[in-house]
Short mmCIF file of C-alpha atoms in Angstrom, two decimals:
data_model
loop_
_atom_site.label_atom_id
_atom_site.label_comp_id
_atom_site.label_asym_id
_atom_site.label_seq_id
_atom_site.Cartn_x
_atom_site.Cartn_y
_atom_site.Cartn_z
CA UNK A 24 -8.74 -14.11 -19.25
CA UNK A 25 -10.69 -11.25 -17.72
CA UNK A 26 -8.90 -8.63 -15.63
CA UNK A 27 -10.92 -6.64 -13.03
CA UNK A 28 -9.68 -3.02 -12.64
CA UNK A 29 -11.08 -1.44 -9.42
CA UNK A 30 -11.24 2.40 -9.46
CA UNK A 31 -12.71 4.32 -6.49
CA UNK A 32 -13.86 7.75 -7.60
CA UNK A 33 -14.32 10.91 -5.43
CA UNK A 34 -13.78 14.50 -6.28
CA UNK A 35 -11.41 13.92 -9.20
CA UNK A 36 -13.38 15.62 -12.00
CA UNK A 37 -10.21 17.13 -13.59
CA UNK A 38 -8.38 13.87 -13.74
CA UNK A 39 -11.03 11.16 -14.13
CA UNK A 40 -11.19 11.07 -17.99
CA UNK A 41 -7.41 10.73 -18.32
CA UNK A 42 -7.48 7.83 -15.74
CA UNK A 43 -10.33 5.85 -17.37
CA UNK A 44 -9.10 6.51 -21.00
CA UNK A 45 -5.76 5.09 -20.05
CA UNK A 46 -7.39 1.92 -18.88
CA UNK A 47 -9.75 1.51 -21.85
CA UNK A 48 -6.94 2.20 -24.37
CA UNK A 49 -4.78 -0.55 -23.00
CA UNK A 50 -3.78 -3.13 -25.63
CA UNK A 51 -5.19 -5.81 -23.24
CA UNK A 52 -8.90 -5.58 -23.88
CA UNK A 53 -10.45 -8.41 -21.82
CA UNK A 54 -11.28 -6.24 -18.86
CA UNK A 55 -14.00 -5.34 -16.36
CA UNK A 56 -13.49 -1.75 -15.33
CA UNK A 57 -15.35 -1.17 -12.06
CA UNK A 58 -15.85 2.55 -11.37
CA UNK A 59 -17.23 3.16 -7.90
CA UNK A 60 -18.68 6.69 -7.51
CA UNK A 61 -18.17 7.18 -3.73
CA UNK A 62 -20.91 9.90 -3.38
CA UNK A 63 -18.74 12.41 -5.28
CA UNK A 64 -20.29 15.90 -5.13
CA UNK A 65 -18.98 16.94 -8.52
CA UNK A 66 -19.69 15.56 -12.02
CA UNK A 67 -17.69 12.30 -11.39
CA UNK A 68 -20.81 10.16 -11.09
CA UNK A 69 -22.18 11.42 -14.42
CA UNK A 70 -18.77 10.86 -16.13
CA UNK A 71 -18.70 7.30 -14.86
CA UNK A 72 -22.18 6.65 -16.22
CA UNK A 73 -21.17 8.10 -19.55
CA UNK A 74 -18.30 5.60 -19.81
CA UNK A 75 -20.55 2.73 -18.86
CA UNK A 76 -23.04 3.68 -21.58
CA UNK A 77 -20.26 3.89 -24.19
CA UNK A 78 -18.26 0.70 -23.24
CA UNK A 79 -19.68 -2.58 -22.17
CA UNK A 80 -16.50 -3.36 -20.24
CA UNK A 81 -17.30 -0.49 -17.75
CA UNK A 82 -19.41 -1.16 -14.67
CA UNK A 83 -20.35 1.85 -12.70
CA UNK A 84 -21.57 1.59 -9.06
CA UNK A 85 -22.94 4.45 -7.03
CA UNK A 86 -22.80 4.68 -3.26
CA UNK A 87 -23.01 7.17 -0.40
CA UNK A 88 -19.62 8.59 0.58
CA UNK A 89 -17.76 6.19 2.82
CA UNK A 90 -14.16 6.56 1.81
CA UNK A 91 -11.81 4.69 -0.52
CA UNK A 92 -11.84 1.54 1.44
CA UNK A 93 -15.68 1.17 1.27
CA UNK A 94 -15.62 1.94 -2.47
CA UNK A 95 -13.02 -0.75 -3.07
CA UNK A 96 -14.91 -3.20 -0.85
CA UNK A 97 -18.07 -2.75 -2.89
CA UNK A 98 -16.12 -3.34 -6.10
CA UNK A 99 -14.58 -6.52 -4.72
CA UNK A 100 -18.14 -7.98 -4.58
CA UNK A 101 -18.14 -7.90 -8.35
CA UNK A 102 -14.91 -9.80 -9.37
CA UNK A 103 -15.97 -13.36 -9.30
CA UNK A 104 -15.89 -13.59 -13.13
CA UNK A 105 -12.32 -12.32 -13.26
CA UNK A 106 -9.27 -14.55 -12.61
CA UNK A 107 -7.00 -11.44 -12.36
CA UNK A 108 -7.53 -8.25 -10.39
CA UNK A 109 -5.84 -4.91 -9.97
CA UNK A 110 -6.52 -1.41 -8.62
CA UNK A 111 -5.97 2.11 -9.82
CA UNK A 112 -6.53 5.47 -8.13
CA UNK A 113 -8.80 7.79 -10.13
CA UNK A 114 -6.28 10.71 -10.22
CA UNK A 115 -3.51 8.48 -11.69
CA UNK A 116 -3.11 7.07 -15.20
CA UNK A 117 -1.53 3.99 -16.82
CA UNK A 118 1.50 3.54 -18.99
CA UNK A 119 0.39 1.86 -22.30
CA UNK A 120 0.75 -1.90 -22.49
CA UNK A 121 1.29 -2.51 -18.77
CA UNK A 122 -1.77 -4.76 -18.39
CA UNK A 123 -0.85 -6.71 -21.41
CA UNK A 124 2.65 -7.27 -19.96
CA UNK A 125 1.26 -8.25 -16.58
CA UNK A 126 -1.43 -10.60 -17.74
CA UNK A 127 0.86 -12.28 -20.30
CA UNK A 128 3.29 -13.03 -17.55
CA UNK A 129 0.64 -14.51 -15.16
CA UNK A 130 -0.76 -16.61 -17.98
CA UNK A 131 2.69 -17.91 -19.00
CA UNK A 132 3.68 -18.54 -15.46
CA UNK A 133 0.97 -20.22 -13.44
CA UNK A 134 3.35 -20.67 -10.49
CA UNK A 135 3.26 -16.85 -10.01
CA UNK A 136 0.56 -15.22 -7.81
CA UNK A 137 1.38 -11.62 -8.23
CA UNK A 138 3.17 -9.40 -10.73
CA UNK A 139 4.62 -6.18 -9.43
CA UNK A 140 5.86 -3.19 -11.45
CA UNK A 141 7.30 0.25 -10.84
CA UNK A 142 5.77 3.63 -11.40
CA UNK A 143 6.49 7.21 -12.46
CA UNK A 144 6.19 9.71 -9.59
CA UNK A 145 4.64 12.77 -11.14
CA UNK A 146 4.84 16.15 -9.40
CA UNK A 147 4.04 19.60 -10.73
CA UNK A 148 7.80 20.15 -11.41
CA UNK A 149 9.00 16.83 -12.82
CA UNK A 150 8.48 13.11 -13.33
CA UNK A 151 10.62 10.69 -11.53
CA UNK A 152 10.68 7.03 -12.93
CA UNK A 153 10.97 4.36 -10.28
CA UNK A 154 11.79 1.31 -12.37
CA UNK A 155 12.91 -1.85 -10.58
CA UNK A 156 15.24 -4.57 -11.74
CA UNK A 157 13.46 -7.73 -12.94
CA UNK A 158 13.33 -10.23 -10.05
CA UNK A 159 11.67 -13.46 -9.05
CA UNK A 160 10.97 -13.90 -5.34
CA UNK A 161 9.50 -16.75 -3.43
CA UNK A 162 6.42 -15.89 -1.37
CA UNK A 163 8.48 -15.95 1.78
CA UNK A 164 11.17 -13.71 0.35
CA UNK A 165 8.56 -11.21 -0.78
CA UNK A 166 6.94 -11.24 2.63
CA UNK A 167 10.19 -10.46 4.41
CA UNK A 168 10.89 -7.66 1.86
CA UNK A 169 7.50 -6.27 2.56
CA UNK A 170 7.64 -6.32 6.37
CA UNK A 171 11.04 -4.62 6.25
CA UNK A 172 9.13 -1.55 4.87
CA UNK A 173 12.26 -0.41 3.01
CA UNK A 174 11.34 -1.18 -0.59
CA UNK A 175 10.03 1.42 -3.02
CA UNK A 176 8.56 -1.47 -5.06
CA UNK A 177 7.34 -4.18 -2.74
CA UNK A 178 5.35 -1.69 -0.79
CA UNK A 179 1.76 -0.95 0.32
CA UNK A 180 0.59 0.43 -3.04
CA UNK A 181 -2.11 -1.97 -4.08
CA UNK A 182 -2.22 -0.39 -7.59
CA UNK A 183 1.36 -1.47 -8.36
CA UNK A 184 0.39 -5.17 -8.84
CA UNK A 185 -1.71 -7.60 -10.75
CA UNK A 186 -3.17 -10.30 -8.49
CA UNK A 187 -4.59 -13.74 -9.10
CA UNK A 188 -8.10 -13.43 -7.58
CA UNK A 189 -7.37 -16.30 -5.14
CA UNK A 190 -4.87 -14.09 -3.40
CA UNK A 191 -7.67 -11.64 -2.49
CA UNK A 192 -10.37 -14.16 -1.66
CA UNK A 193 -12.24 -13.11 1.49
CA UNK A 194 -10.13 -9.96 2.09
CA UNK A 195 -11.55 -6.50 2.63
CA UNK A 196 -10.01 -3.07 3.21
CA UNK A 197 -10.46 -1.76 6.76
CA UNK A 198 -12.88 1.17 6.51
CA UNK A 199 -12.13 4.36 8.42
CA UNK A 200 -8.29 3.67 8.52
CA UNK A 201 -6.04 6.02 6.44
CA UNK A 202 -3.46 3.31 6.05
CA UNK A 203 -5.81 0.57 4.93
CA UNK A 204 -3.42 -0.62 2.15
CA UNK A 205 -0.80 -1.76 4.63
CA UNK A 206 -2.71 -4.62 6.02
CA UNK A 207 -4.59 -5.49 2.84
CA UNK A 208 -1.49 -5.85 0.81
CA UNK A 209 0.20 -7.83 3.58
CA UNK A 210 -2.66 -10.31 3.93
CA UNK A 211 -2.98 -10.78 0.23
CA UNK A 212 0.66 -11.55 0.01
CA UNK A 213 0.44 -13.89 2.98
CA UNK A 214 -2.45 -15.88 1.68
CA UNK A 215 -1.00 -16.15 -1.85
CA UNK A 216 0.56 -19.48 -2.64
CA UNK A 217 2.81 -18.76 -5.62
CA UNK A 218 5.89 -16.78 -6.42
CA UNK A 219 6.18 -13.03 -6.67
CA UNK A 220 7.56 -11.48 -9.87
CA UNK A 221 8.82 -7.96 -10.41
CA UNK A 222 8.65 -6.65 -14.00
CA UNK A 223 11.36 -4.00 -14.99
CA UNK A 224 8.74 -1.53 -16.02
CA UNK A 225 6.93 1.59 -14.83
CA UNK A 226 3.22 0.80 -14.99
CA UNK A 227 1.41 3.76 -13.42
CA UNK A 228 1.81 7.51 -13.50
CA UNK A 229 1.39 8.34 -9.82
CA UNK A 230 0.22 11.93 -9.30
CA UNK A 231 1.85 13.12 -6.13
CA UNK A 232 0.59 16.06 -4.04
CA UNK A 233 -2.06 17.16 -6.51
CA UNK A 234 -4.10 20.22 -5.59
CA UNK A 235 -7.04 19.23 -3.47
CA UNK A 236 -5.78 15.74 -2.66
CA UNK A 237 -6.17 14.26 0.83
CA UNK A 238 -2.82 14.56 2.47
CA UNK A 239 -1.65 13.32 5.89
CA UNK A 240 -1.14 15.99 8.52
CA UNK A 241 2.46 16.74 9.48
CA UNK A 242 2.14 14.61 12.64
CA UNK A 243 -0.51 11.98 11.83
CA UNK A 244 -2.06 9.84 14.54
CA UNK A 245 -0.88 6.50 13.36
CA UNK A 246 -2.44 4.46 16.16
CA UNK A 247 -5.25 3.32 13.74
CA UNK A 248 -2.55 1.60 11.62
CA UNK A 249 -1.30 -0.49 14.53
CA UNK A 250 -4.83 -1.26 15.56
CA UNK A 251 -5.44 -2.55 12.03
CA UNK A 252 -2.41 -4.75 12.22
CA UNK A 253 -3.53 -6.03 15.65
CA UNK A 254 -7.02 -6.89 14.20
CA UNK A 255 -5.27 -8.87 11.46
CA UNK A 256 -3.35 -10.82 14.09
CA UNK A 257 -6.62 -11.63 15.80
CA UNK A 258 -7.88 -13.04 12.49
CA UNK A 259 -5.07 -15.54 12.59
CA UNK A 260 -5.06 -16.60 16.22
CA UNK A 261 -3.11 -19.86 15.92
CA UNK A 262 -0.65 -18.90 13.21
CA UNK A 263 2.77 -18.32 14.66
CA UNK A 264 4.20 -17.38 11.20
CA UNK A 265 1.65 -14.70 10.68
CA UNK A 266 2.18 -13.32 14.18
CA UNK A 267 5.90 -12.96 13.66
CA UNK A 268 5.57 -11.38 10.26
CA UNK A 269 2.78 -8.93 11.37
CA UNK A 270 4.66 -7.95 14.53
CA UNK A 271 7.73 -7.33 12.52
CA UNK A 272 5.78 -5.17 10.12
CA UNK A 273 4.30 -3.18 12.97
CA UNK A 274 7.57 -2.76 14.71
CA UNK A 275 9.36 -1.44 11.55
CA UNK A 276 6.48 0.86 10.79
CA UNK A 277 6.61 2.36 14.26
CA UNK A 278 10.41 2.57 14.35
CA UNK A 279 10.49 4.53 11.14
CA UNK A 280 7.62 6.74 12.27
CA UNK A 281 9.30 7.62 15.64
CA UNK A 282 12.56 8.30 13.84
CA UNK A 283 10.58 10.93 11.85
CA UNK A 284 8.94 12.15 15.03
CA UNK A 285 12.29 12.77 16.56
CA UNK A 286 13.02 15.49 14.00
CA UNK A 287 10.46 17.73 15.75
CA UNK A 288 11.03 19.92 18.83
CA UNK A 289 11.58 17.85 21.98
CA UNK A 290 8.34 18.80 23.80
CA UNK A 291 6.10 18.08 20.76
CA UNK A 292 7.98 14.88 19.84
CA UNK A 293 7.97 13.61 23.47
CA UNK A 294 4.29 14.29 23.89
CA UNK A 295 3.43 12.37 20.69
CA UNK A 296 5.85 9.46 21.43
CA UNK A 297 4.01 8.77 24.77
CA UNK A 298 0.95 7.88 22.79
CA UNK A 299 2.79 4.83 21.30
CA UNK A 300 4.33 3.44 24.46
CA UNK A 301 1.55 0.91 25.06
CA UNK A 302 1.90 -0.32 21.48
CA UNK A 303 5.72 -0.64 21.93
CA UNK A 304 5.11 -2.75 25.09
CA UNK A 305 2.96 -5.18 23.16
CA UNK A 306 5.32 -5.36 20.19
CA UNK A 307 8.19 -6.20 22.58
CA UNK A 308 6.43 -9.21 23.88
CA UNK A 309 6.18 -10.83 20.50
CA UNK A 310 8.63 -12.33 17.93
CA UNK A 311 10.68 -9.93 15.72
CA UNK A 312 12.18 -11.24 12.50
CA UNK A 313 15.43 -10.13 10.84
CA UNK A 314 13.83 -8.80 7.67
CA UNK A 315 16.61 -6.30 7.09
CA UNK A 316 19.53 -8.81 6.77
CA UNK A 317 21.50 -6.13 8.59
CA UNK A 318 22.84 -6.99 12.02
CA UNK A 319 23.33 -3.30 13.03
CA UNK A 320 19.81 -2.30 12.01
CA UNK A 321 18.30 -5.22 13.85
CA UNK A 322 20.27 -4.27 17.01
CA UNK A 323 18.93 -0.76 16.76
CA UNK A 324 15.38 -1.90 16.44
CA UNK A 325 15.77 -4.23 19.42
CA UNK A 326 17.28 -1.46 21.39
CA UNK A 327 14.38 0.76 20.52
CA UNK A 328 11.93 -1.91 21.68
CA UNK A 329 13.73 -2.48 24.93
CA UNK A 330 14.39 1.14 25.88
CA UNK A 331 12.08 3.38 23.80
CA UNK A 332 12.30 6.39 26.01
CA UNK A 333 16.12 6.39 26.04
CA UNK A 334 16.26 5.65 22.35
CA UNK A 335 13.92 8.54 21.61
CA UNK A 336 15.62 11.03 23.95
CA UNK A 337 19.02 10.24 22.50
CA UNK A 338 17.82 10.66 18.89
CA UNK A 339 16.05 13.89 19.53
CA UNK A 340 19.15 15.22 21.41
CA UNK A 341 21.45 14.37 18.49
CA UNK A 342 18.98 15.88 16.10
CA UNK A 343 18.91 19.12 18.05
CA UNK A 344 22.69 19.30 18.08
CA UNK A 345 22.87 18.77 14.32
CA UNK A 346 20.27 21.46 13.70
CA UNK A 347 22.39 24.03 15.46
CA UNK A 348 25.37 23.54 13.15
#
């Protein structure tokens, strides 16, 4: 059963061959490897063409530069002949056998919609394996784990899963948003109908902080993320369950970001925090789910929603005292 592997490609010439070779050398061979040259100014486009000429499983698409989301969206138009789909970033590479393991599980367990696996976090200094315990979750359990935003495994990284194509039907990545994976992975999980299984394996070598990689600024403007979640809510206007989950996701994302923001100097942090007050007001008017299963943490989030200025002022004050010790 054919597996579509979607790889957006842009300015990764030193890493591209390692990435593609790791796909083509997988023991699972029934694949459609979709390489999308996103207007890369280096030799990436030519390298993609070379692979397509050498291996009939490779489809190379060329387009003007539009970002990772637009590259993935173009590839998604070419997956109709593949019952399974996954993603891989072009500066990362696979662990041998992972696709065989994932596809075998989906074939043997038709009640499962997604298979998740861990990864190796690769820096210039060391490799840190993040290998989960094997676990079977219902769709509802996986959704709550996702919107809690606390899991290293059930997270926004779309390349850490194999999906049944039906879970992705009709979905596209939001173009122009740096955090496009957040909503895409959430909607895929929401519209899936089966269980969610976690394999106790590392499947991807994730290259962290490589030279030349796009990195978020120290204080990123995350309002685009919350707009993306808001647009998702509008796509489900009469779905109370989706509203509650999406609002919980947005609330937890913002709570953790403002906790990070509170580590900066009070004038800077306060100036940035004010940008998010209208968003907090909207979040406060909607349902919030207990995704943490921790009464104390839920109380803290509700306090944050009700009194964001006081919460923020107290947190920055405590941080400033601790920094003086």
